[in-house]
Amino acid sequence: MDPLTLESAALSADGRALVILDQTLLPGEVKYLSLTETDEIVEAIRALRVRGAPAIGVAAAYGLYLAALGLDTEDRENFLSSLRQAADKLNASRPTAVNLSWALARMLGTAEGNRALPVAELKSLLRREADAIREEDIAISRAIGRFGLGLLRPGDGILTHCNAGTLATAKYGTALAPVYAALEAGWTDLRVYCDETRPLLQGARLTAFELQSAGVDTTLICDNMASATMAKGKVDIVLVGCDRVCANGDFANKIGTSGVAILARHYGIPFYVCAPSSTIDMSLSCGEEIPIEERPPEEVTELWYAHRMAPERVKVDNPAFDVTAHRLVTGFITEKGIAYPPFDKAFREFGF
Ligand code: MRU
């Protein structure tokens, strides 16, 4: 199966539902869910049925469009006020990936900026805006893929963490986009090491699944094997995604990413972050300002085990993301090009 045919989040053919691939069932089952209610979409984002920063943004944009579609009023002020309430609900589903609030702000801005129009026209504009967010995401991933490919050589070993592939975006992914670009260019000998990514196993369940399906030489490693894999000289470059990048280049990504960055620095391996502009938050100056999602302890103690693996009542920390310091980053691969330090200046030059 070609993983690029999978749709992480799209509007149904009749335009009345958000269709998501339920990623909690992968790799065992490819099952699509058709969602219409804001509460269902909030649940799907919170439960990681749809996940990955850009895909969450696309899902939220369509979620807000569907909320608008369901509003039975011709009164523009009532319409806008109910729309804002739906946006608040969607925005509360996950805190770290800025793509969520970015997409919702863009949607609300479209409605508010055209508030003089009749409600029916506002609904059409919202549909167009959500489609644009999705289409732009595909184009952005393509561009990241092209710039990233320029950093690779045939035969390279790439290490990645979590899943920043086609499943995490509208298509192609960010950290995996260069791998798809290499495949399109006829390269057959890249090797990718996927960290399994405890506790939710996005690397094992999703990255290994999509890369293996694409015919890439894929090796799954436990998170604590990354150092040994690097020490053996198997890794030429690290490519990861991100959920929020601050103006100074500090960034949040899946828990464990900062450890990978520290290892890469230790072994002298280039560490690149693949970052669409929708994930760059110039309003935050440094990583301490990024809100980090805390998830339920059961994800650590029992979720992927046949039996609970930890004693009852043990204290558990389960931050879903960590912050990597900008000084550990070689460069950010964006759709505008590769940003090198000082990142603040480079981001501003790119117009972010
Ligand atoms: O909790 P998740 O699975 O949504 O976390 C996803 C990540 O950390 C990804 O690396 C990030 O969102 C970038 S996806 C292109």
JSON list of N, CA and C in Angstrom, two decimals, residues 16 65-80 82-83 119-120 123:
[
{"chain": "A", "resi": 16, "resn": "ARG", "atom": "N", "xyz": [-19.88, 17.37, 4.14]},
{"chain": "A", "resi": 16, "resn": "ARG", "atom": "CA", "xyz": [-20.64, 17.51, 5.39]},
{"chain": "A", "resi": 16, "resn": "ARG", "atom": "C", "xyz": [-19.99, 16.81, 6.58]},
{"chain": "A", "resi": 65, "resn": "TYR", "atom": "N", "xyz": [-15.26, 24.72, 10.20]},
{"chain": "A", "resi": 65, "resn": "TYR", "atom": "CA", "xyz": [-16.17, 24.89, 9.06]},
{"chain": "A", "resi": 65, "resn": "TYR", "atom": "C", "xyz": [-17.46, 24.11, 9.30]},
{"chain": "A", "resi": 66, "resn": "LEU", "atom": "N", "xyz": [-17.34, 22.87, 9.79]},
{"chain": "A", "resi": 66, "resn": "LEU", "atom": "CA", "xyz": [-18.54, 22.05, 10.02]},
{"chain": "A", "resi": 66, "resn": "LEU", "atom": "C", "xyz": [-19.41, 22.65, 11.12]},
{"chain": "A", "resi": 67, "resn": "ALA", "atom": "N", "xyz": [-18.75, 23.24, 12.12]},
{"chain": "A", "resi": 67, "resn": "ALA", "atom": "CA", "xyz": [-19.52, 23.91, 13.18]},
{"chain": "A", "resi": 67, "resn": "ALA", "atom": "C", "xyz": [-20.31, 25.06, 12.56]},
{"chain": "A", "resi": 68, "resn": "ALA", "atom": "N", "xyz": [-19.67, 25.81, 11.65]},
{"chain": "A", "resi": 68, "resn": "ALA", "atom": "CA", "xyz": [-20.34, 26.94, 10.98]},
{"chain": "A", "resi": 68, "resn": "ALA", "atom": "C", "xyz": [-21.52, 26.43, 10.16]},
{"chain": "A", "resi": 69, "resn": "LEU", "atom": "N", "xyz": [-21.28, 25.33, 9.45]},
{"chain": "A", "resi": 69, "resn": "LEU", "atom": "CA", "xyz": [-22.32, 24.76, 8.59]},
{"chain": "A", "resi": 69, "resn": "LEU", "atom": "C", "xyz": [-23.57, 24.39, 9.39]},
{"chain": "A", "resi": 70, "resn": "GLY", "atom": "N", "xyz": [-23.34, 23.95, 10.62]},
{"chain": "A", "resi": 70, "resn": "GLY", "atom": "CA", "xyz": [-24.46, 23.51, 11.47]},
{"chain": "A", "resi": 70, "resn": "GLY", "atom": "C", "xyz": [-25.19, 24.66, 12.15]},
{"chain": "A", "resi": 71, "resn": "LEU", "atom": "N", "xyz": [-24.71, 25.89, 12.00]},
{"chain": "A", "resi": 71, "resn": "LEU", "atom": "CA", "xyz": [-25.36, 27.01, 12.70]},
{"chain": "A", "resi": 71, "resn": "LEU", "atom": "C", "xyz": [-26.56, 27.49, 11.91]},
{"chain": "A", "resi": 72, "resn": "ASP", "atom": "N", "xyz": [-27.71, 27.43, 12.57]},
{"chain": "A", "resi": 72, "resn": "ASP", "atom": "CA", "xyz": [-28.96, 27.75, 11.89]},
{"chain": "A", "resi": 72, "resn": "ASP", "atom": "C", "xyz": [-29.39, 29.17, 12.26]},
{"chain": "A", "resi": 73, "resn": "THR", "atom": "N", "xyz": [-28.67, 30.14, 11.72]},
{"chain": "A", "resi": 73, "resn": "THR", "atom": "CA", "xyz": [-29.03, 31.54, 11.98]},
{"chain": "A", "resi": 73, "resn": "THR", "atom": "C", "xyz": [-28.63, 32.40, 10.79]},
{"chain": "A", "resi": 74, "resn": "GLU", "atom": "N", "xyz": [-29.37, 33.45, 10.57]},
{"chain": "A", "resi": 74, "resn": "GLU", "atom": "CA", "xyz": [-28.99, 34.42, 9.53]},
{"chain": "A", "resi": 74, "resn": "GLU", "atom": "C", "xyz": [-28.36, 35.64, 10.17]},
{"chain": "A", "resi": 75, "resn": "ASP", "atom": "N", "xyz": [-28.41, 35.67, 11.51]},
{"chain": "A", "resi": 75, "resn": "ASP", "atom": "CA", "xyz": [-27.89, 36.84, 12.23]},
{"chain": "A", "resi": 75, "resn": "ASP", "atom": "C", "xyz": [-26.37, 36.72, 12.34]},
{"chain": "A", "resi": 76, "resn": "ARG", "atom": "N", "xyz": [-25.67, 37.69, 11.74]},
{"chain": "A", "resi": 76, "resn": "ARG", "atom": "CA", "xyz": [-24.21, 37.58, 11.63]},
{"chain": "A", "resi": 76, "resn": "ARG", "atom": "C", "xyz": [-23.53, 37.61, 13.00]},
{"chain": "A", "resi": 77, "resn": "GLU", "atom": "N", "xyz": [-24.04, 38.43, 13.92]},
{"chain": "A", "resi": 77, "resn": "GLU", "atom": "CA", "xyz": [-23.39, 38.52, 15.24]},
{"chain": "A", "resi": 77, "resn": "GLU", "atom": "C", "xyz": [-23.58, 37.23, 16.02]},
{"chain": "A", "resi": 78, "resn": "ASN", "atom": "N", "xyz": [-24.80, 36.65, 15.94]},
{"chain": "A", "resi": 78, "resn": "ASN", "atom": "CA", "xyz": [-25.02, 35.34, 16.59]},
{"chain": "A", "resi": 78, "resn": "ASN", "atom": "C", "xyz": [-24.10, 34.29, 15.98]},
{"chain": "A", "resi": 79, "resn": "PHE", "atom": "N", "xyz": [-24.01, 34.34, 14.65]},
{"chain": "A", "resi": 79, "resn": "PHE", "atom": "CA", "xyz": [-23.18, 33.37, 13.93]},
{"chain": "A", "resi": 79, "resn": "PHE", "atom": "C", "xyz": [-21.72, 33.47, 14.41]},
{"chain": "A", "resi": 80, "resn": "LEU", "atom": "N", "xyz": [-21.20, 34.71, 14.45]},
{"chain": "A", "resi": 80, "resn": "LEU", "atom": "CA", "xyz": [-19.79, 34.87, 14.83]},
{"chain": "A", "resi": 80, "resn": "LEU", "atom": "C", "xyz": [-19.56, 34.48, 16.27]},
{"chain": "A", "resi": 82, "resn": "SER", "atom": "N", "xyz": [-21.26, 32.21, 18.04]},
{"chain": "A", "resi": 82, "resn": "SER", "atom": "CA", "xyz": [-21.27, 30.74, 18.16]},
{"chain": "A", "resi": 82, "resn": "SER", "atom": "C", "xyz": [-20.00, 30.14, 17.54]},
{"chain": "A", "resi": 83, "resn": "LEU", "atom": "N", "xyz": [-19.52, 30.77, 16.47]},
{"chain": "A", "resi": 83, "resn": "LEU", "atom": "CA", "xyz": [-18.30, 30.28, 15.83]},
{"chain": "A", "resi": 83, "resn": "LEU", "atom": "C", "xyz": [-17.10, 30.40, 16.79]},
{"chain": "A", "resi": 119, "resn": "VAL", "atom": "N", "xyz": [-24.59, 35.32, 6.09]},
{"chain": "A", "resi": 119, "resn": "VAL", "atom": "CA", "xyz": [-24.06, 34.12, 6.74]},
{"chain": "A", "resi": 119, "resn": "VAL", "atom": "C", "xyz": [-23.74, 33.02, 5.72]},
{"chain": "A", "resi": 120, "resn": "ALA", "atom": "N", "xyz": [-24.60, 32.83, 4.73]},
{"chain": "A", "resi": 120, "resn": "ALA", "atom": "CA", "xyz": [-24.36, 31.76, 3.74]},
{"chain": "A", "resi": 120, "resn": "ALA", "atom": "C", "xyz": [-23.03, 31.98, 3.03]},
{"chain": "A", "resi": 123, "resn": "LYS", "atom": "N", "xyz": [-20.13, 31.10, 5.30]},
{"chain": "A", "resi": 123, "resn": "LYS", "atom": "CA", "xyz": [-19.91, 29.64, 5.35]},
{"chain": "A", "resi": 123, "resn": "LYS", "atom": "C", "xyz": [-19.07, 29.19, 4.15]}
]
